[in-house]
Amino acid sequence: MEYNNLPTDELKKFGIINEDLTFSKKLSAEDIQKFLKGYTIVADNEKNRATFQLTENNTKLKVIFLERDKSLSEVLKKSKEKIQYSEIKGQYRINDAKNSAQLNFSRQAFVYNNKTNEIVEFDFIKNAKELTAIIADKKDAHELNRYKNELYKLKSFFLKKIDQYPEIAKKIKNDLNIVSKEINSVKSISRNEKQSTKTGDSNIQLNVNDRDAYEDANRLREENEEQSEENEKKRGFRR
């Protein structure tokens, strides 16, 4: 492979390639091919995250440093008990050379898969529909409500950023629309579950309030009590 155009000094600095110009063993062949095609490499270390991307025909390395609100080891450990939510953010940056802007922020959910014994990270924007479907499939009202609250937090964040960063308002609005759609989906799921619960409760109420059934139950109770008294009298007579 030709390495002449790659920013080798920077790649060595961050441990992406070795001194002999071979790529780090931490990267698979697939990772390397994607990286050379413009995909981003992500490196996590507790609360710190760094992203690396080759730009300008692979001649420059774009590096972004981000910070997580919780340590990764803590998130992974607790995710086995219940879904964990975490956010990563960095400074707002504008690349003047390309006249473009980027809001360095993302929110993730860490979900433990019992079948594969793996913890999977889902992005609230990139994996929105899939994440909602997974949480809905758990049929846990408390978990669904937790997820809905996280969506509202993200929606509030985007609403503030639209006015704060007009350069990327369109991109933020697109992400905001995704979040709003998922909020509506969660509301719909909650309504359906409540309706199902109410239907079940109604059936029980009908049985309890059924006058004939109530009177039959009382009559049976009285007959049992009378029979018990009669038995007691007979036992007393025998003594």
Tab-separated table of C-alpha atoms in Angstrom, residues 56-182:
chain	number	residue	atom	x	y	z
A	56	GLU	CA	-8.057	16.148	1.931
A	57	ASN	CA	-7.241	12.985	-0.035
A	58	ASN	CA	-5.723	11.324	3.025
A	59	THR	CA	-3.060	14.019	3.383
A	60	LYS	CA	-4.274	15.424	6.713
A	61	LEU	CA	-5.486	13.921	9.962
A	62	LYS	CA	-8.505	15.465	11.640
A	63	VAL	CA	-8.425	14.871	15.404
A	64	ILE	CA	-11.240	15.739	17.806
A	65	PHE	CA	-11.007	15.313	21.568
A	66	LEU	CA	-14.237	14.745	23.457
A	67	GLU	CA	-15.265	14.050	27.044
A	68	ARG	CA	-17.873	11.629	28.379
A	69	ASP	CA	-20.061	12.568	31.343
A	70	LYS	CA	-19.340	9.176	32.973
A	71	SER	CA	-16.401	6.817	32.941
A	72	LEU	CA	-16.756	4.104	30.325
A	73	SER	CA	-15.931	1.294	32.762
A	74	GLU	CA	-18.713	2.482	35.077
A	75	VAL	CA	-21.207	2.641	32.216
A	76	LEU	CA	-20.327	-0.843	30.973
A	77	LYS	CA	-20.530	-2.345	34.461
A	78	LYS	CA	-23.956	-0.866	35.268
A	79	SER	CA	-25.392	-1.638	31.836
A	80	LYS	CA	-25.643	-5.308	32.816
A	81	GLU	CA	-28.233	-4.303	35.414
A	82	LYS	CA	-30.188	-1.825	33.285
A	83	ILE	CA	-29.749	0.371	30.214
A	84	GLN	CA	-27.212	3.149	30.766
A	85	TYR	CA	-27.321	6.566	29.120
A	86	SER	CA	-24.265	8.685	28.503
A	87	GLU	CA	-23.289	11.756	26.524
A	88	ILE	CA	-20.071	12.850	24.888
A	89	LYS	CA	-19.277	16.422	24.040
A	90	GLY	CA	-16.422	18.651	22.989
A	91	GLN	CA	-15.905	22.205	21.946
A	92	TYR	CA	-17.866	23.729	19.100
A	93	ARG	CA	-15.543	24.064	16.105
A	94	ILE	CA	-15.665	25.818	12.761
A	95	ASN	CA	-13.338	24.764	9.987
A	96	ASP	CA	-12.723	28.060	8.167
A	97	ALA	CA	-10.905	26.359	5.300
A	98	LYS	CA	-14.045	24.493	4.309
A	99	ASN	CA	-16.459	27.114	5.635
A	100	SER	CA	-18.277	24.432	7.602
A	101	ALA	CA	-19.149	23.888	11.230
A	102	GLN	CA	-19.591	20.929	13.556
A	103	LEU	CA	-21.273	20.519	16.929
A	104	ASN	CA	-19.265	17.901	18.770
A	105	PHE	CA	-21.948	16.229	20.823
A	106	SER	CA	-23.608	12.829	20.907
A	107	ARG	CA	-25.773	10.787	23.262
A	108	GLN	CA	-25.650	7.014	23.582
A	109	ALA	CA	-27.497	4.150	25.215
A	110	PHE	CA	-25.604	1.055	26.354
A	111	VAL	CA	-27.753	-2.068	26.144
A	112	TYR	CA	-26.794	-5.490	27.486
A	113	ASN	CA	-27.710	-8.399	25.210
A	114	ASN	CA	-28.464	-11.476	27.328
A	115	LYS	CA	-28.257	-13.851	24.378
A	116	THR	CA	-24.792	-12.825	23.175
A	117	ASN	CA	-23.501	-11.587	26.548
A	118	GLU	CA	-22.411	-8.377	24.824
A	119	ILE	CA	-22.922	-4.682	25.585
A	120	VAL	CA	-23.952	-2.710	22.507
A	121	GLU	CA	-23.697	1.054	22.125
A	122	PHE	CA	-26.538	2.820	20.307
A	123	ASP	CA	-26.443	6.441	19.182
A	124	PHE	CA	-29.659	8.390	19.819
A	125	ILE	CA	-29.543	9.901	16.308
A	126	LYS	CA	-27.818	7.326	14.108
A	127	ASN	CA	-29.608	4.328	15.675
A	128	ALA	CA	-32.841	6.093	16.708
A	129	LYS	CA	-35.450	3.672	15.344
A	130	GLU	CA	-33.509	0.583	16.322
A	131	LEU	CA	-32.996	1.851	19.891
A	132	THR	CA	-36.674	2.703	20.336
A	133	ALA	CA	-37.686	-0.733	19.053
A	134	ILE	CA	-35.309	-2.517	21.441
A	135	ILE	CA	-36.555	-0.594	24.482
A	136	ALA	CA	-40.208	-1.022	23.472
A	137	ASP	CA	-39.649	-4.763	23.067
A	138	LYS	CA	-38.695	-4.993	26.760
A	139	LYS	CA	-42.306	-4.108	27.646
A	140	ASP	CA	-41.117	-2.310	30.770
A	141	ALA	CA	-43.061	0.893	31.520
A	142	HIS	CA	-40.346	2.227	33.837
A	143	GLU	CA	-37.603	1.665	31.247
A	144	LEU	CA	-39.726	3.246	28.517
A	145	ASN	CA	-40.303	6.288	30.723
A	146	ARG	CA	-36.555	6.602	31.413
A	147	TYR	CA	-35.883	6.561	27.678
A	148	LYS	CA	-38.590	9.177	27.054
A	149	ASN	CA	-36.998	11.487	29.644
A	150	GLU	CA	-33.617	11.111	27.946
A	151	LEU	CA	-35.200	12.019	24.601
A	152	TYR	CA	-36.741	15.149	26.123
A	153	LYS	CA	-33.338	16.151	27.533
A	154	LEU	CA	-31.801	15.792	24.082
A	155	LYS	CA	-34.644	17.754	22.482
A	156	SER	CA	-34.139	20.597	24.966
A	157	PHE	CA	-30.413	20.602	24.212
A	158	PHE	CA	-30.969	20.904	20.447
A	159	LEU	CA	-33.566	23.677	20.851
A	160	LYS	CA	-31.027	25.779	22.745
A	161	LYS	CA	-28.271	25.134	20.202
A	162	ILE	CA	-30.335	26.196	17.161
A	163	ASP	CA	-30.231	29.853	18.223
A	164	GLN	CA	-26.773	29.599	19.722
A	165	TYR	CA	-25.135	28.240	16.552
A	166	PRO	CA	-27.014	29.520	13.462
A	167	GLU	CA	-24.183	28.271	11.207
A	168	ILE	CA	-25.345	24.707	11.692
A	169	ALA	CA	-29.013	25.324	12.524
A	170	LYS	CA	-30.148	23.142	9.602
A	171	LYS	CA	-28.126	20.149	10.805
A	172	ILE	CA	-29.390	20.624	14.369
A	173	LYS	CA	-32.987	20.819	13.136
A	174	ASN	CA	-32.552	17.535	11.285
A	175	ASP	CA	-31.355	15.873	14.496
A	176	LEU	CA	-34.168	17.573	16.420
A	177	ASN	CA	-36.735	16.135	14.004
A	178	ILE	CA	-35.349	12.634	14.560
A	179	VAL	CA	-35.648	13.022	18.331
A	180	SER	CA	-39.183	14.438	18.058
A	181	LYS	CA	-40.288	11.458	15.945
A	182	GLU	CA	-38.957	9.025	18.553
